[in-house]
Structures are given as C-alpha cells and as structure tokens.
Amino acid sequence: MTNSPAPGTAEPARAASPLTISEQGAFWVGVGRKPTEAGTAAEAAMYVQYQIPADLRHPLPVVMVHGGGGQGTDYLSTPDGRPGWATRFLQAGYAVYVVDRPGHGRSPYHPDVLGPIEGAAPTYEFIRWLFCDGAARPGSQWPGSGEVGDDSALDQLMASQGPTLPTFAENEEQMRRCGAELLDRIGPAVLITHSMGAPFGWLVADARPGLVKALVSIEPIGPPFTELPGLGKLEWGLTAAPITYEPPVRTPEELRLRLREARGHGLQDCLVQDEQAGPVRSLPGLRGFPIAVVAADTSPFAPFQHGVADYLAQAGADAELLRLADLGLTGNGHLPMGEKNSDDVAEALMTWLNKRLAAAEETPR
C-alpha cells in the first residue's frame, strides 16, 4: 500500500517513502444482545480497524481513541487532507488500531439501544469555538480560516460530527466494556485518547491491569469532578463511571476534596483530594505505566490540564504534563492531530513514548 498526499497538499520529506502494510482489517468488539419491543438488537458495539506495517519495529500496538461526537477518522487524515496520525505511527513501525466508540462513526447509533438523542445537532458555531477559535491569529495551527462558509477544513471536520450520547456514565460503561474486550483480543497496548475519549483510557486500564503499557491522553476532558449540563458529572474524579480506589470508595461522596490553587497565569484552580481530611486514596489501576497528559496552548481546555495531571499524580499514577508549547510546538488548539503541525506533534509524542517505554524495560522487576 502506498500512501499519497491529497491533491494540492505538500507531502513532508519524511513521508516520501512508500508505506507497506502486511495486514489490515476490521472487526467489532463488545457485541451483545439487547431485548427490544421489535426483537433482539445488537448491544452497543465498537468498530475497530487495524493495520500492521511490514516493517514492524515496535512490539506494542497503538490504540487510537477519538473524542466527543467525532469518530476514528480524526486519526486517519487531517481536515485539510493530509495523512493523519494513524499513517505516521504506521510509518514509524507501530501496528495501529483505530476505534469508533459505541454510537459513533461505524459503530451505529440507534435510540432503542443507546437511548434518545438529546440536545441540538452539532453546530458550526460550537465546533468553530472548540477547535479553531483564533484561527486568524498569527501562528495558529488550524489549517483554514476558521470562518463558517469559507473554510473547507472546518466543513470536513463538521461532516464527521455526530450526536453526543445521552449521559457520561452510560457512555463510559460502554467504553470500558468494549475497550477491555479489545485488549483481551490484541494483548498489551499503548492507548492514545482524545478529549471526551479520555475516560476510555482511565477505565480500560482499571479494568485490565497490566495490559495498558502507556497512555497518551490528548487534551482530556476535565477538570476533575467537572459537570457538563445535560451530560453528567465526572463524579469519580476523571470519570462519571465508577473506578477503583484504594482504600475502596463505595460512593463518590467518600472522596474528601479541596481546591488547589493554580500556579500560573490563566490557569484554573482545580480539585484534588484533601490530604488534611485523611489518607489520599490511590487509583491502583493507573499505576505502573507512564501517562502523558498533553496540553495545547490555545485550546479552551488549556487552563485545566494541569489539574488532570495533578489529580493523577496525587493518586499514585506516573503522570506527566506535556505542554506542547514547552516542546516548541505553539499555536495548537483542541485538535492537534488535525492541525498544520500534526506531524511534528506526532513525532514529539513518539519520542516521549519510546523514551518512557525503553526506561520501563530497563527497570528491574
């Protein structure tokens, strides 16, 4: 298989050589049966497409998980038609699995299975604010004008957007179930998650200890314990669905919290556990492997990403806050895998990943 650039785009020199795929295919995980008035329907399942390069240089596959109302196409190509992160990781020698979370993309949505669609359809105004607000500023990495009616990249992104599922908690339980089955099938893996797909990483690592070897969370939803009207609250810290704490927590109210003051201009004060109210509870399912919380500098999520990393670190996770600006990557918004410097961001993440995985291999067991 040879990967060619979209018409009118310049292919980076690093991608000039052909990409040879030794195996590719697709399957669904989490296929169950749900009784309905019309008969037995398939329970919400998750579509997975995979490609394995002929030049396989890394033993661990990478699973790419989209956010919000998007789908796996977020990783297949950029809104302006360049190869996406799935291709770049393949070229670097990784096997890549790209998922469409239940109810998104090629994981069909039906209200008899997933509940009625609530709220308005995705709008240009909201998507523009979330992904390309400030596109006209010098240095912006959004690959278009950001203007409705005058931005083909924005049109392409809008076309991929579907409904947000009715509640956080039910959505996350589906992610946990399907993600756990995926790792049961493919074995140990690296997870790359984005935005509202972040709980996929937290919950699957919790459900399958030892099978998540690294987790790269791009602009994860937060801050801890946040509430989004109509969707629910992250009652368990970073998830709406229950996650394992040690000592055990029966209800979220048992977590004693305090507001930690942010140290930095423009950053948001975020909740952490209150060390003065008793022992800090750990998240045992998130220990023992490296976690990167990746923050872009112009995203609406930028003010609270430190809060996500702080909450993880306090609970015993090996979590590191990676600010793209500190890596010399500036002007990024909430979709770095789709922006002009997407290749540079991918390379930075692979550098971090390779370094941390190599260090883990050298650590005596």
mmCIF file of C-alpha atoms in Angstrom:
data_model
loop_
_atom_site.group_PDB
_atom_site.id
_atom_site.type_symbol
_atom_site.label_atom_id
_atom_site.label_comp_id
_atom_site.label_asym_id
_atom_site.label_seq_id
_atom_site.Cartn_x
_atom_site.Cartn_y
_atom_site.Cartn_z
ATOM 1 C CA MET A 1 0.000 0.000 0.000
ATOM 2 C CA THR A 2 1.416 3.383 -0.998
ATOM 3 C CA ASN A 3 0.178 6.456 0.791
ATOM 4 C CA SER A 4 -0.291 9.508 -1.450
ATOM 5 C CA PRO A 5 -0.949 13.123 -0.451
ATOM 6 C CA ALA A 6 -4.280 14.759 -1.154
ATOM 7 C CA PRO A 7 -4.360 16.973 -4.228
ATOM 8 C CA GLY A 8 -2.940 20.392 -3.558
ATOM 9 C CA THR A 9 -1.036 19.409 -0.410
ATOM 10 C CA ALA A 10 2.687 19.130 0.037
ATOM 11 C CA GLU A 11 3.920 15.782 1.323
ATOM 12 C CA PRO A 12 6.630 16.118 4.013
ATOM 13 C CA ALA A 13 10.010 14.685 3.042
ATOM 14 C CA ARG A 14 9.906 12.226 5.976
ATOM 15 C CA ALA A 15 6.817 10.569 4.431
ATOM 16 C CA ALA A 16 8.155 10.265 0.881
ATOM 17 C CA SER A 17 8.898 6.531 1.016
ATOM 18 C CA PRO A 18 6.082 4.052 0.333
ATOM 19 C CA LEU A 19 4.283 2.510 3.287
ATOM 20 C CA THR A 20 3.912 -1.255 3.002
ATOM 21 C CA ILE A 21 1.137 -2.894 5.013
ATOM 22 C CA SER A 22 1.475 -6.572 5.843
ATOM 23 C CA GLU A 23 -2.020 -6.982 7.268
ATOM 24 C CA GLN A 24 -5.164 -4.911 7.673
ATOM 25 C CA GLY A 25 -8.791 -5.482 8.529
ATOM 26 C CA ALA A 26 -11.652 -4.565 10.824
ATOM 27 C CA PHE A 27 -13.917 -6.096 13.451
ATOM 28 C CA TRP A 28 -16.352 -5.158 16.205
ATOM 29 C CA VAL A 29 -15.894 -5.793 19.923
ATOM 30 C CA GLY A 30 -18.496 -5.681 22.675
ATOM 31 C CA VAL A 31 -21.202 -7.262 20.545
ATOM 32 C CA GLY A 32 -24.023 -8.289 22.856
ATOM 33 C CA ARG A 33 -27.760 -8.762 22.643
ATOM 34 C CA LYS A 34 -30.392 -6.392 23.947
ATOM 35 C CA PRO A 35 -34.141 -7.136 24.021
ATOM 36 C CA THR A 36 -36.338 -4.500 22.375
ATOM 37 C CA GLU A 37 -40.026 -4.334 21.530
ATOM 38 C CA ALA A 38 -39.186 -5.324 17.953
ATOM 39 C CA GLY A 39 -36.944 -8.219 18.936
ATOM 40 C CA THR A 40 -33.316 -8.737 19.939
ATOM 41 C CA ALA A 41 -30.930 -5.966 18.874
ATOM 42 C CA ALA A 42 -27.152 -5.878 18.972
ATOM 43 C CA GLU A 43 -25.904 -4.149 22.082
ATOM 44 C CA ALA A 44 -23.734 -1.088 21.529
ATOM 45 C CA ALA A 45 -20.507 -2.417 19.975
ATOM 46 C CA MET A 46 -17.240 -0.737 18.980
ATOM 47 C CA TYR A 47 -15.792 -0.790 15.469
ATOM 48 C CA VAL A 48 -12.036 -1.349 15.216
ATOM 49 C CA GLN A 49 -9.919 -1.044 12.087
ATOM 50 C CA TYR A 50 -6.295 -2.104 12.157
ATOM 51 C CA GLN A 51 -3.168 -2.002 10.033
ATOM 52 C CA ILE A 52 0.136 -3.714 10.671
ATOM 53 C CA PRO A 53 3.187 -2.435 8.792
ATOM 54 C CA ALA A 54 5.533 -4.839 7.055
ATOM 55 C CA ASP A 55 8.371 -3.063 8.875
ATOM 56 C CA LEU A 56 7.053 -3.694 12.391
ATOM 57 C CA ARG A 57 9.617 -2.094 14.713
ATOM 58 C CA HIS A 58 7.671 -1.794 17.969
ATOM 59 C CA PRO A 59 6.254 -4.745 19.915
ATOM 60 C CA LEU A 60 3.285 -2.835 21.349
ATOM 61 C CA PRO A 61 0.351 -1.804 19.147
ATOM 62 C CA VAL A 62 -1.170 1.655 19.485
ATOM 63 C CA VAL A 63 -4.920 2.057 20.007
ATOM 64 C CA MET A 64 -6.275 5.473 18.927
ATOM 65 C CA VAL A 65 -9.493 6.669 20.570
ATOM 66 C CA HIS A 66 -11.384 9.740 19.352
ATOM 67 C CA GLY A 67 -13.247 12.266 21.470
ATOM 68 C CA GLY A 68 -16.695 13.875 21.735
ATOM 69 C CA GLY A 69 -19.005 13.490 18.756
ATOM 70 C CA GLY A 70 -16.152 12.602 16.431
ATOM 71 C CA GLN A 71 -15.027 9.244 15.084
ATOM 72 C CA GLY A 72 -11.888 7.351 14.168
ATOM 73 C CA THR A 73 -11.457 9.486 11.059
ATOM 74 C CA ASP A 74 -9.875 12.074 13.383
ATOM 75 C CA TYR A 75 -6.732 9.918 13.203
ATOM 76 C CA LEU A 76 -6.961 8.747 9.586
ATOM 77 C CA SER A 77 -6.467 12.109 7.907
ATOM 78 C CA THR A 78 -6.396 15.786 8.776
ATOM 79 C CA PRO A 79 -9.299 18.117 7.935
ATOM 80 C CA ASP A 80 -7.203 19.574 5.097
ATOM 81 C CA GLY A 81 -6.487 16.161 3.578
ATOM 82 C CA ARG A 82 -3.010 15.218 4.808
ATOM 83 C CA PRO A 83 -2.141 11.800 6.287
ATOM 84 C CA GLY A 84 -3.204 11.516 9.910
ATOM 85 C CA TRP A 85 -1.540 10.095 12.982
ATOM 86 C CA ALA A 86 -2.554 6.541 12.101
ATOM 87 C CA THR A 87 -0.344 6.754 9.000
ATOM 88 C CA ARG A 88 2.510 8.491 10.813
ATOM 89 C CA PHE A 89 2.627 5.841 13.554
ATOM 90 C CA LEU A 90 2.489 3.102 10.926
ATOM 91 C CA GLN A 91 5.418 4.702 9.120
ATOM 92 C CA ALA A 92 7.297 4.690 12.423
ATOM 93 C CA GLY A 93 6.777 0.929 12.704
ATOM 94 C CA TYR A 94 3.785 0.636 15.031
ATOM 95 C CA ALA A 95 0.752 -1.570 14.499
ATOM 96 C CA VAL A 96 -2.242 0.784 14.750
ATOM 97 C CA TYR A 97 -5.825 0.121 15.848
ATOM 98 C CA VAL A 98 -8.307 2.968 15.309
ATOM 99 C CA VAL A 99 -11.702 2.725 17.000
ATOM 100 C CA ASP A 100 -15.123 4.279 16.545
ATOM 101 C CA ARG A 101 -16.549 4.397 20.051
ATOM 102 C CA PRO A 102 -20.047 2.915 20.525
ATOM 103 C CA GLY A 103 -22.664 5.126 18.880
ATOM 104 C CA HIS A 104 -20.118 6.988 16.745
ATOM 105 C CA GLY A 105 -18.951 6.598 13.145
ATOM 106 C CA ARG A 106 -19.102 2.985 12.032
ATOM 107 C CA SER A 107 -20.430 1.888 15.436
ATOM 108 C CA PRO A 108 -24.068 2.610 14.581
ATOM 109 C CA TYR A 109 -26.291 4.682 16.820
ATOM 110 C CA HIS A 110 -29.870 3.618 17.476
ATOM 111 C CA PRO A 111 -32.075 5.120 20.210
ATOM 112 C CA ASP A 112 -33.585 1.711 21.087
ATOM 113 C CA VAL A 113 -30.108 0.622 22.180
ATOM 114 C CA LEU A 114 -28.371 3.794 23.298
ATOM 115 C CA GLY A 115 -31.294 5.992 24.302
ATOM 116 C CA PRO A 116 -32.852 9.006 22.599
ATOM 117 C CA ILE A 117 -30.707 11.750 21.149
ATOM 118 C CA GLU A 118 -30.909 14.774 23.415
ATOM 119 C CA GLY A 119 -29.958 18.313 22.569
ATOM 120 C CA ALA A 120 -29.263 20.019 19.276
ATOM 121 C CA ALA A 121 -27.225 18.695 16.388
ATOM 122 C CA PRO A 122 -23.538 19.700 16.350
ATOM 123 C CA THR A 123 -23.265 23.266 15.092
ATOM 124 C CA TYR A 124 -20.604 25.107 13.174
ATOM 125 C CA GLU A 125 -20.566 27.755 15.877
ATOM 126 C CA PHE A 126 -19.721 25.278 18.645
ATOM 127 C CA ILE A 127 -17.183 23.290 16.607
ATOM 128 C CA ARG A 128 -15.526 26.513 15.458
ATOM 129 C CA TRP A 129 -15.203 27.701 19.082
ATOM 130 C CA LEU A 130 -13.847 24.358 20.298
ATOM 131 C CA PHE A 131 -11.365 23.626 17.520
ATOM 132 C CA CYS A 132 -10.432 26.722 15.555
ATOM 133 C CA ASP A 133 -11.260 29.846 17.519
ATOM 134 C CA GLY A 134 -8.449 32.304 16.868
ATOM 135 C CA ALA A 135 -7.533 30.742 13.529
ATOM 136 C CA ALA A 136 -6.815 34.215 12.175
ATOM 137 C CA ARG A 137 -4.146 34.869 14.820
ATOM 138 C CA PRO A 138 -0.513 34.759 13.656
ATOM 139 C CA GLY A 139 0.961 31.360 14.428
ATOM 140 C CA SER A 140 -2.337 29.489 14.602
ATOM 141 C CA GLN A 141 -2.006 25.859 13.576
ATOM 142 C CA TRP A 142 -5.596 25.454 12.389
ATOM 143 C CA PRO A 143 -5.357 24.629 8.639
ATOM 144 C CA GLY A 144 -8.024 27.056 7.482
ATOM 145 C CA SER A 145 -9.588 30.457 8.046
ATOM 146 C CA GLY A 146 -11.927 29.281 10.793
ATOM 147 C CA GLU A 147 -14.740 31.190 9.108
ATOM 148 C CA VAL A 148 -18.040 29.440 8.522
ATOM 149 C CA GLY A 149 -18.637 29.234 4.771
ATOM 150 C CA ASP A 150 -15.006 29.981 3.918
ATOM 151 C CA ASP A 151 -13.094 27.048 5.417
ATOM 152 C CA SER A 152 -13.121 23.652 3.713
ATOM 153 C CA ALA A 153 -11.193 22.123 6.620
ATOM 154 C CA LEU A 154 -13.950 23.213 9.002
ATOM 155 C CA ASP A 155 -16.510 21.704 6.601
ATOM 156 C CA GLN A 156 -14.648 18.391 6.642
ATOM 157 C CA LEU A 157 -14.481 18.356 10.435
ATOM 158 C CA MET A 158 -18.179 19.230 10.729
ATOM 159 C CA ALA A 159 -19.134 16.400 8.385
ATOM 160 C CA SER A 160 -17.558 13.899 10.788
ATOM 161 C CA GLN A 161 -19.501 15.070 13.837
ATOM 162 C CA GLY A 162 -22.343 13.027 15.258
ATOM 163 C CA PRO A 163 -24.537 13.144 18.353
ATOM 164 C CA THR A 164 -23.107 13.099 21.840
ATOM 165 C CA LEU A 165 -24.525 10.129 23.717
ATOM 166 C CA PRO A 166 -27.135 10.867 26.379
ATOM 167 C CA THR A 167 -25.082 10.500 29.583
ATOM 168 C CA PHE A 168 -21.432 10.364 30.553
ATOM 169 C CA ALA A 169 -21.866 7.337 32.783
ATOM 170 C CA GLU A 170 -23.571 5.049 30.240
ATOM 171 C CA ASN A 171 -21.173 6.125 27.504
ATOM 172 C CA GLU A 172 -18.192 5.352 29.712
ATOM 173 C CA GLU A 173 -19.513 1.932 30.699
ATOM 174 C CA GLN A 174 -19.680 1.083 27.001
ATOM 175 C CA MET A 175 -16.103 2.285 26.543
ATOM 176 C CA ARG A 176 -14.949 0.185 29.485
ATOM 177 C CA ARG A 177 -16.697 -2.959 28.229
ATOM 178 C CA CYS A 178 -15.610 -2.648 24.602
ATOM 179 C CA GLY A 179 -12.096 -1.436 25.379
ATOM 180 C CA ALA A 180 -11.489 -4.299 27.792
ATOM 181 C CA GLU A 181 -12.608 -6.805 25.163
ATOM 182 C CA LEU A 182 -10.310 -5.191 22.600
ATOM 183 C CA LEU A 183 -7.253 -5.620 24.835
ATOM 184 C CA ASP A 184 -8.307 -9.180 25.655
ATOM 185 C CA ARG A 185 -8.099 -9.781 21.908
ATOM 186 C CA ILE A 186 -4.920 -7.911 20.941
ATOM 187 C CA GLY A 187 -2.955 -8.045 24.208
ATOM 188 C CA PRO A 188 -0.826 -5.329 25.840
ATOM 189 C CA ALA A 189 -1.023 -1.978 24.070
ATOM 190 C CA VAL A 190 -0.428 1.745 24.171
ATOM 191 C CA LEU A 191 -3.583 3.885 24.306
ATOM 192 C CA ILE A 192 -3.877 7.332 22.727
ATOM 193 C CA THR A 193 -7.101 9.074 23.738
ATOM 194 C CA HIS A 194 -8.583 12.479 22.988
ATOM 195 C CA SER A 195 -10.926 14.824 24.853
ATOM 196 C CA MET A 196 -14.157 13.042 25.862
ATOM 197 C CA GLY A 197 -12.487 9.775 24.894
ATOM 198 C CA ALA A 198 -10.073 10.170 27.828
ATOM 199 C CA PRO A 199 -12.200 8.051 30.210
ATOM 200 C CA PHE A 200 -11.656 5.152 27.785
ATOM 201 C CA GLY A 201 -8.031 5.144 28.930
ATOM 202 C CA TRP A 202 -8.691 5.541 32.650
ATOM 203 C CA LEU A 203 -11.407 2.867 32.752
ATOM 204 C CA VAL A 204 -9.805 0.288 30.455
ATOM 205 C CA ALA A 205 -6.539 0.474 32.407
ATOM 206 C CA ASP A 206 -8.587 -0.030 35.566
ATOM 207 C CA ALA A 207 -10.476 -2.979 34.061
ATOM 208 C CA ARG A 208 -7.422 -4.731 32.567
ATOM 209 C CA PRO A 209 -4.444 -4.276 34.897
ATOM 210 C CA GLY A 210 -1.177 -4.942 33.145
ATOM 211 C CA LEU A 211 -2.490 -4.664 29.594
ATOM 212 C CA VAL A 212 -2.108 -0.885 29.240
ATOM 213 C CA LYS A 213 1.624 -0.212 28.932
ATOM 214 C CA ALA A 214 1.432 3.554 28.304
ATOM 215 C CA LEU A 215 -1.314 6.107 27.963
ATOM 216 C CA VAL A 216 -1.154 9.363 25.999
ATOM 217 C CA SER A 217 -4.197 11.484 26.833
ATOM 218 C CA ILE A 218 -4.570 14.375 24.390
ATOM 219 C CA GLU A 219 -6.461 17.320 25.871
ATOM 220 C CA PRO A 220 -8.513 15.105 28.229
ATOM 221 C CA ILE A 221 -11.925 16.178 29.467
ATOM 222 C CA GLY A 222 -11.841 17.821 32.885
ATOM 223 C CA PRO A 223 -11.122 19.318 35.262
ATOM 224 C CA PRO A 224 -11.647 16.640 37.909
ATOM 225 C CA PHE A 225 -15.242 16.481 39.141
ATOM 226 C CA THR A 226 -16.498 18.849 36.445
ATOM 227 C CA GLU A 227 -20.148 18.815 35.393
ATOM 228 C CA LEU A 228 -21.446 19.368 31.883
ATOM 229 C CA PRO A 229 -25.161 20.247 31.776
ATOM 230 C CA GLY A 230 -27.195 17.525 30.110
ATOM 231 C CA LEU A 231 -24.325 15.044 30.067
ATOM 232 C CA GLY A 232 -23.477 14.483 33.708
ATOM 233 C CA LYS A 233 -20.639 14.924 36.148
ATOM 234 C CA LEU A 234 -17.221 13.347 36.498
ATOM 235 C CA GLU A 235 -18.271 12.141 39.932
ATOM 236 C CA TRP A 236 -15.347 9.787 40.423
ATOM 237 C CA GLY A 237 -12.709 12.401 39.622
ATOM 238 C CA LEU A 238 -11.828 11.840 35.985
ATOM 239 C CA THR A 239 -14.738 9.545 35.163
ATOM 240 C CA ALA A 240 -18.503 9.501 35.539
ATOM 241 C CA ALA A 241 -18.487 5.710 35.806
ATOM 242 C CA PRO A 242 -17.065 4.074 38.942
ATOM 243 C CA ILE A 243 -13.323 3.479 39.030
ATOM 244 C CA THR A 244 -11.286 1.566 41.611
ATOM 245 C CA TYR A 245 -9.795 3.485 44.533
ATOM 246 C CA GLU A 246 -7.600 2.122 47.294
ATOM 247 C CA PRO A 247 -8.707 2.224 50.101
ATOM 248 C CA PRO A 248 -12.040 1.360 48.463
ATOM 249 C CA VAL A 249 -14.679 4.014 47.821
ATOM 250 C CA ARG A 250 -18.313 2.938 47.825
ATOM 251 C CA THR A 251 -19.712 6.305 46.719
ATOM 252 C CA PRO A 252 -18.028 9.424 45.293
ATOM 253 C CA GLU A 253 -19.084 11.375 48.395
ATOM 254 C CA GLU A 254 -16.449 9.479 50.372
ATOM 255 C CA LEU A 255 -13.727 11.340 48.473
ATOM 256 C CA ARG A 256 -12.651 14.362 50.507
ATOM 257 C CA LEU A 257 -11.676 17.248 48.254
ATOM 258 C CA ARG A 258 -10.059 20.650 48.347
ATOM 259 C CA LEU A 259 -9.442 23.317 45.738
ATOM 260 C CA ARG A 260 -5.754 23.562 44.835
ATOM 261 C CA GLU A 261 -4.659 26.990 43.694
ATOM 262 C CA ALA A 262 -3.211 27.063 40.206
ATOM 263 C CA ARG A 263 0.348 28.268 39.879
ATOM 264 C CA GLY A 264 0.436 30.157 36.625
ATOM 265 C CA HIS A 265 -1.260 32.945 34.708
ATOM 266 C CA GLY A 266 -4.538 31.987 33.095
ATOM 267 C CA LEU A 267 -4.729 28.595 34.801
ATOM 268 C CA GLN A 268 -7.783 27.334 36.644
ATOM 269 C CA ASP A 269 -7.907 26.268 40.292
ATOM 270 C CA CYS A 270 -8.764 22.554 40.316
ATOM 271 C CA LEU A 271 -9.973 19.996 42.832
ATOM 272 C CA VAL A 272 -7.675 17.388 44.335
ATOM 273 C CA GLN A 273 -8.062 15.101 47.319
ATOM 274 C CA ASP A 274 -7.718 16.800 50.691
ATOM 275 C CA GLU A 275 -4.628 15.441 52.418
ATOM 276 C CA GLN A 276 -5.723 17.038 55.702
ATOM 277 C CA ALA A 277 -9.022 15.128 55.788
ATOM 278 C CA GLY A 278 -7.434 11.669 55.816
ATOM 279 C CA PRO A 279 -5.273 9.416 53.656
ATOM 280 C CA VAL A 280 -5.228 10.164 49.966
ATOM 281 C CA ARG A 281 -6.817 7.326 48.029
ATOM 282 C CA SER A 282 -4.851 5.915 45.134
ATOM 283 C CA LEU A 283 -6.010 4.752 41.697
ATOM 284 C CA PRO A 284 -4.320 1.331 41.584
ATOM 285 C CA GLY A 285 -5.431 0.602 38.017
ATOM 286 C CA LEU A 286 -3.488 3.656 36.798
ATOM 287 C CA ARG A 287 -0.195 2.773 38.476
ATOM 288 C CA GLY A 288 2.806 1.077 36.947
ATOM 289 C CA PHE A 289 2.886 2.622 33.478
ATOM 290 C CA PRO A 290 3.663 6.098 32.092
ATOM 291 C CA ILE A 291 0.864 8.579 31.403
ATOM 292 C CA ALA A 292 1.208 11.775 29.381
ATOM 293 C CA VAL A 293 -1.425 14.481 29.763
ATOM 294 C CA VAL A 294 -0.949 16.547 26.611
ATOM 295 C CA ALA A 295 -1.988 20.215 26.656
ATOM 296 C CA ALA A 296 -2.143 22.606 23.699
ATOM 297 C CA ASP A 297 -1.502 26.298 24.302
ATOM 298 C CA THR A 298 -4.552 27.917 22.627
ATOM 299 C CA SER A 299 -7.208 25.307 23.431
ATOM 300 C CA PRO A 300 -10.246 26.061 25.627
ATOM 301 C CA PHE A 301 -9.058 23.042 27.653
ATOM 302 C CA ALA A 302 -5.610 24.546 28.320
ATOM 303 C CA PRO A 303 -6.477 26.217 31.669
ATOM 304 C CA PHE A 304 -7.223 22.932 33.474
ATOM 305 C CA GLN A 305 -4.939 20.269 32.017
ATOM 306 C CA HIS A 306 -2.545 20.693 34.933
ATOM 307 C CA GLY A 307 -5.471 19.751 37.188
ATOM 308 C CA VAL A 308 -5.885 16.413 35.402
ATOM 309 C CA ALA A 309 -2.170 15.635 35.745
ATOM 310 C CA ASP A 310 -2.133 16.764 39.390
ATOM 311 C CA TYR A 311 -5.096 14.553 40.272
ATOM 312 C CA LEU A 312 -3.469 11.524 38.657
ATOM 313 C CA ALA A 313 -0.096 12.127 40.291
ATOM 314 C CA GLN A 314 -1.653 12.625 43.724
ATOM 315 C CA ALA A 315 -3.421 9.261 43.300
ATOM 316 C CA GLY A 316 -0.142 7.475 42.594
ATOM 317 C CA ALA A 317 -0.081 7.473 38.795
ATOM 318 C CA ASP A 318 3.138 8.091 36.872
ATOM 319 C CA ALA A 319 1.576 11.108 35.163
ATOM 320 C CA GLU A 320 3.469 13.817 33.328
ATOM 321 C CA LEU A 321 2.024 17.057 31.971
ATOM 322 C CA LEU A 322 3.313 17.617 28.437
ATOM 323 C CA ARG A 323 2.645 21.163 27.315
ATOM 324 C CA LEU A 324 3.192 21.323 23.576
ATOM 325 C CA ALA A 325 4.463 24.885 23.891
ATOM 326 C CA ASP A 326 7.273 23.655 26.172
ATOM 327 C CA LEU A 327 8.291 21.336 23.324
ATOM 328 C CA GLY A 328 8.432 24.259 20.901
ATOM 329 C CA LEU A 329 5.037 23.440 19.388
ATOM 330 C CA THR A 330 2.896 26.564 19.630
ATOM 331 C CA GLY A 331 -0.405 27.763 18.236
ATOM 332 C CA ASN A 332 -2.201 24.453 18.732
ATOM 333 C CA GLY A 333 -5.850 24.117 19.663
ATOM 334 C CA HIS A 334 -8.007 21.224 20.804
ATOM 335 C CA LEU A 335 -7.342 19.007 17.749
ATOM 336 C CA PRO A 336 -3.544 18.770 17.422
ATOM 337 C CA MET A 337 -3.843 15.578 15.347
ATOM 338 C CA GLY A 338 -5.631 17.632 12.680
ATOM 339 C CA GLU A 339 -3.616 20.845 12.627
ATOM 340 C CA LYS A 340 -0.835 22.120 10.378
ATOM 341 C CA ASN A 341 1.943 20.812 12.615
ATOM 342 C CA SER A 342 0.260 17.446 13.248
ATOM 343 C CA ASP A 343 3.349 15.564 12.042
ATOM 344 C CA ASP A 344 5.586 17.451 14.468
ATOM 345 C CA VAL A 345 3.219 16.738 17.363
ATOM 346 C CA ALA A 346 3.131 13.043 16.428
ATOM 347 C CA GLU A 347 6.933 12.901 16.369
ATOM 348 C CA ALA A 348 7.148 14.591 19.784
ATOM 349 C CA LEU A 349 4.705 12.089 21.254
ATOM 350 C CA MET A 350 6.568 9.142 19.730
ATOM 351 C CA THR A 351 9.832 10.475 21.176
ATOM 352 C CA TRP A 352 8.269 10.644 24.637
ATOM 353 C CA LEU A 353 6.653 7.237 24.220
ATOM 354 C CA ASN A 354 9.809 5.483 23.022
ATOM 355 C CA LYS A 355 11.864 7.009 25.836
ATOM 356 C CA ARG A 356 9.397 6.056 28.566
ATOM 357 C CA LEU A 357 8.809 2.527 27.260
ATOM 358 C CA ALA A 358 12.537 1.937 26.956
ATOM 359 C CA ALA A 359 13.038 3.126 30.537
ATOM 360 C CA ALA A 360 10.285 0.789 31.722
ATOM 361 C CA GLU A 361 12.009 -2.156 30.034
ATOM 362 C CA GLU A 362 15.272 -1.326 31.817
ATOM 363 C CA THR A 363 13.633 -1.036 35.253
ATOM 364 C CA PRO A 364 14.272 -4.199 37.322
ATOM 365 C CA ARG A 365 11.111 -6.112 38.111
#
